[in-house]
Amino acid sequence: MLKLVGKASEIRRDEKIMKNEKTEFNLEDLNQKIFVQDEILALAKENSPRLLSKFRLVEPDFFSKLSAIQPDLKNSELVFCIYLKLNLTTKEVATYTFVTPKAIQNRKNRLRKKLSIASDMDIYKWFNDL
């Protein structure tokens, strides 16, 4: 009987250790994701040509889903899709890409047509649901 009680307390102790390790692992994973997200946002703000390749590494499913909908998207359109996926406002995208907000609004409208996004659908929600 004492062996059983000892074994039960040993199991509980092991479970606590495993739970703590799991929490630490999740925090490390979360910190890594935050770091990558910050890096991608910095590349977007710099209008860096590395943005597309970095985002492809982090979100490969995003591009395969976009390609399934419209396989003829140009790299510049894919980069614009990244800006929308990052929930950057029209004004922010205009600032980062050195164009007017009106030009960005026109790009959004052309992209809506190309991807068959309904005009009453929030384009940011559409990209986040993709």
Short mmCIF file of C-alpha atoms in Angstrom, two decimals:
data_model
loop_
_atom_site.label_atom_id
_atom_site.label_comp_id
_atom_site.label_asym_id
_atom_site.label_seq_id
_atom_site.Cartn_x
_atom_site.Cartn_y
_atom_site.Cartn_z
CA MET A 1 0.00 0.00 0.00
CA LEU A 2 2.83 2.42 0.83
CA LYS A 3 4.42 1.65 -2.52
CA LEU A 4 1.18 2.68 -4.26
CA VAL A 5 0.99 5.98 -2.36
CA GLY A 6 4.65 6.67 -3.10
CA LYS A 7 4.15 5.84 -6.77
CA ALA A 8 1.07 8.11 -6.97
CA SER A 9 2.96 11.06 -5.49
CA GLU A 10 5.86 10.37 -7.85
CA ILE A 11 3.46 10.43 -10.82
CA ARG A 12 1.93 13.73 -9.62
CA ARG A 13 5.39 15.24 -9.25
CA ASP A 14 6.35 14.08 -12.76
CA GLU A 15 3.11 15.54 -14.14
CA LYS A 16 3.92 18.91 -12.54
CA ILE A 17 7.41 18.86 -14.03
CA MET A 18 6.05 17.98 -17.47
CA LYS A 19 3.42 20.72 -17.19
CA ASN A 20 6.10 23.30 -16.28
CA GLU A 21 8.29 22.16 -19.18
CA LYS A 22 5.32 22.37 -21.53
CA THR A 23 4.58 25.93 -20.34
CA GLU A 24 8.21 26.92 -20.85
CA PHE A 25 8.17 25.37 -24.32
CA ASN A 26 4.97 27.23 -25.20
CA LEU A 27 6.49 30.51 -24.01
CA GLU A 28 9.61 29.93 -26.10
CA ASP A 29 7.45 29.09 -29.10
CA LEU A 30 5.32 32.18 -28.53
CA ASN A 31 8.40 34.40 -28.15
CA GLN A 32 9.79 33.01 -31.41
CA LYS A 33 6.51 33.74 -33.22
CA ILE A 34 6.46 37.29 -31.86
CA PHE A 35 10.06 37.82 -32.96
CA VAL A 36 9.29 36.57 -36.50
CA GLN A 37 6.13 38.71 -36.66
CA ASP A 38 8.13 41.78 -35.60
CA GLU A 39 10.79 40.98 -38.20
CA ILE A 40 8.17 40.68 -40.96
CA LEU A 41 6.55 43.93 -39.89
CA ALA A 42 9.94 45.67 -39.95
CA LEU A 43 10.57 44.35 -43.48
CA ALA A 44 7.13 45.64 -44.53
CA LYS A 45 7.84 49.08 -43.07
CA GLU A 46 11.15 49.20 -44.95
CA ASN A 47 9.44 48.07 -48.17
CA SER A 48 12.19 45.45 -48.28
CA PRO A 49 12.50 43.07 -51.24
CA ARG A 50 13.17 40.31 -48.66
CA LEU A 51 9.60 40.57 -47.34
CA LEU A 52 8.16 38.16 -49.89
CA SER A 53 10.77 35.44 -49.35
CA LYS A 54 10.63 35.75 -45.54
CA PHE A 55 6.83 35.59 -45.52
CA ARG A 56 6.93 32.53 -47.80
CA LEU A 57 9.05 30.75 -45.19
CA VAL A 58 6.75 31.67 -42.33
CA GLU A 59 3.35 31.29 -44.04
CA PRO A 60 3.71 28.84 -46.96
CA ASP A 61 0.01 27.91 -46.84
CA PHE A 62 -0.98 31.52 -47.44
CA PHE A 63 0.60 31.55 -50.90
CA SER A 64 -0.68 28.12 -51.88
CA LYS A 65 -4.23 29.19 -50.98
CA LEU A 66 -3.83 32.43 -52.95
CA SER A 67 -2.45 30.50 -55.93
CA ALA A 68 -5.40 28.14 -55.81
CA ILE A 69 -7.74 31.13 -56.12
CA GLN A 70 -5.67 33.11 -58.65
CA PRO A 71 -2.49 31.48 -60.01
CA ASP A 72 -1.51 34.55 -62.06
CA LEU A 73 -0.68 36.91 -59.20
CA LYS A 74 2.50 38.92 -59.73
CA ASN A 75 5.11 39.28 -57.00
CA SER A 76 4.08 42.91 -56.45
CA GLU A 77 0.49 41.75 -55.92
CA LEU A 78 1.65 39.05 -53.51
CA VAL A 79 3.56 41.65 -51.51
CA PHE A 80 0.43 43.79 -51.44
CA CYS A 81 -1.50 40.76 -50.17
CA ILE A 82 1.05 40.45 -47.37
CA TYR A 83 0.38 44.06 -46.37
CA LEU A 84 -3.33 43.28 -46.20
CA LYS A 85 -2.68 40.06 -44.26
CA LEU A 86 -0.68 42.13 -41.76
CA ASN A 87 -3.74 44.41 -41.35
CA LEU A 88 -1.83 47.51 -42.41
CA THR A 89 -4.08 50.46 -43.14
CA THR A 90 -4.27 52.14 -46.52
CA LYS A 91 -2.34 55.09 -45.13
CA GLU A 92 0.39 52.85 -43.65
CA VAL A 93 0.85 50.93 -46.91
CA ALA A 94 0.97 54.23 -48.82
CA THR A 95 3.65 55.53 -46.47
CA TYR A 96 5.78 52.38 -46.66
CA THR A 97 5.52 52.08 -50.45
CA PHE A 98 5.87 55.81 -51.20
CA VAL A 99 2.57 56.17 -53.08
CA THR A 100 -0.68 57.99 -52.38
CA PRO A 101 -3.49 56.49 -50.31
CA LYS A 102 -5.70 56.78 -53.41
CA ALA A 103 -3.26 54.55 -55.35
CA ILE A 104 -3.45 51.97 -52.56
CA GLN A 105 -7.25 52.12 -52.59
CA ASN A 106 -7.18 51.51 -56.35
CA ARG A 107 -4.86 48.53 -55.85
CA LYS A 108 -7.26 47.10 -53.28
CA ASN A 109 -10.13 47.42 -55.74
CA ARG A 110 -8.16 45.76 -58.56
CA LEU A 111 -7.14 42.96 -56.20
CA ARG A 112 -10.76 42.50 -55.11
CA LYS A 113 -11.73 41.95 -58.74
CA LYS A 114 -8.83 39.63 -59.42
CA LEU A 115 -9.55 37.48 -56.34
CA SER A 116 -13.35 37.74 -56.67
CA ILE A 117 -13.80 39.30 -53.24
CA ALA A 118 -17.30 40.73 -52.82
CA SER A 119 -17.44 44.50 -52.37
CA ASP A 120 -19.38 44.13 -49.12
CA MET A 121 -16.73 41.78 -47.68
CA ASP A 122 -14.06 43.29 -45.43
CA ILE A 123 -10.85 42.65 -47.37
CA TYR A 124 -8.79 42.40 -44.17
CA LYS A 125 -11.14 39.76 -42.77
CA TRP A 126 -11.00 37.89 -46.09
CA PHE A 127 -7.20 37.71 -45.94
CA ASN A 128 -7.17 36.72 -42.27
CA ASP A 129 -9.69 33.94 -42.94
CA LEU A 130 -7.66 32.64 -45.88
#
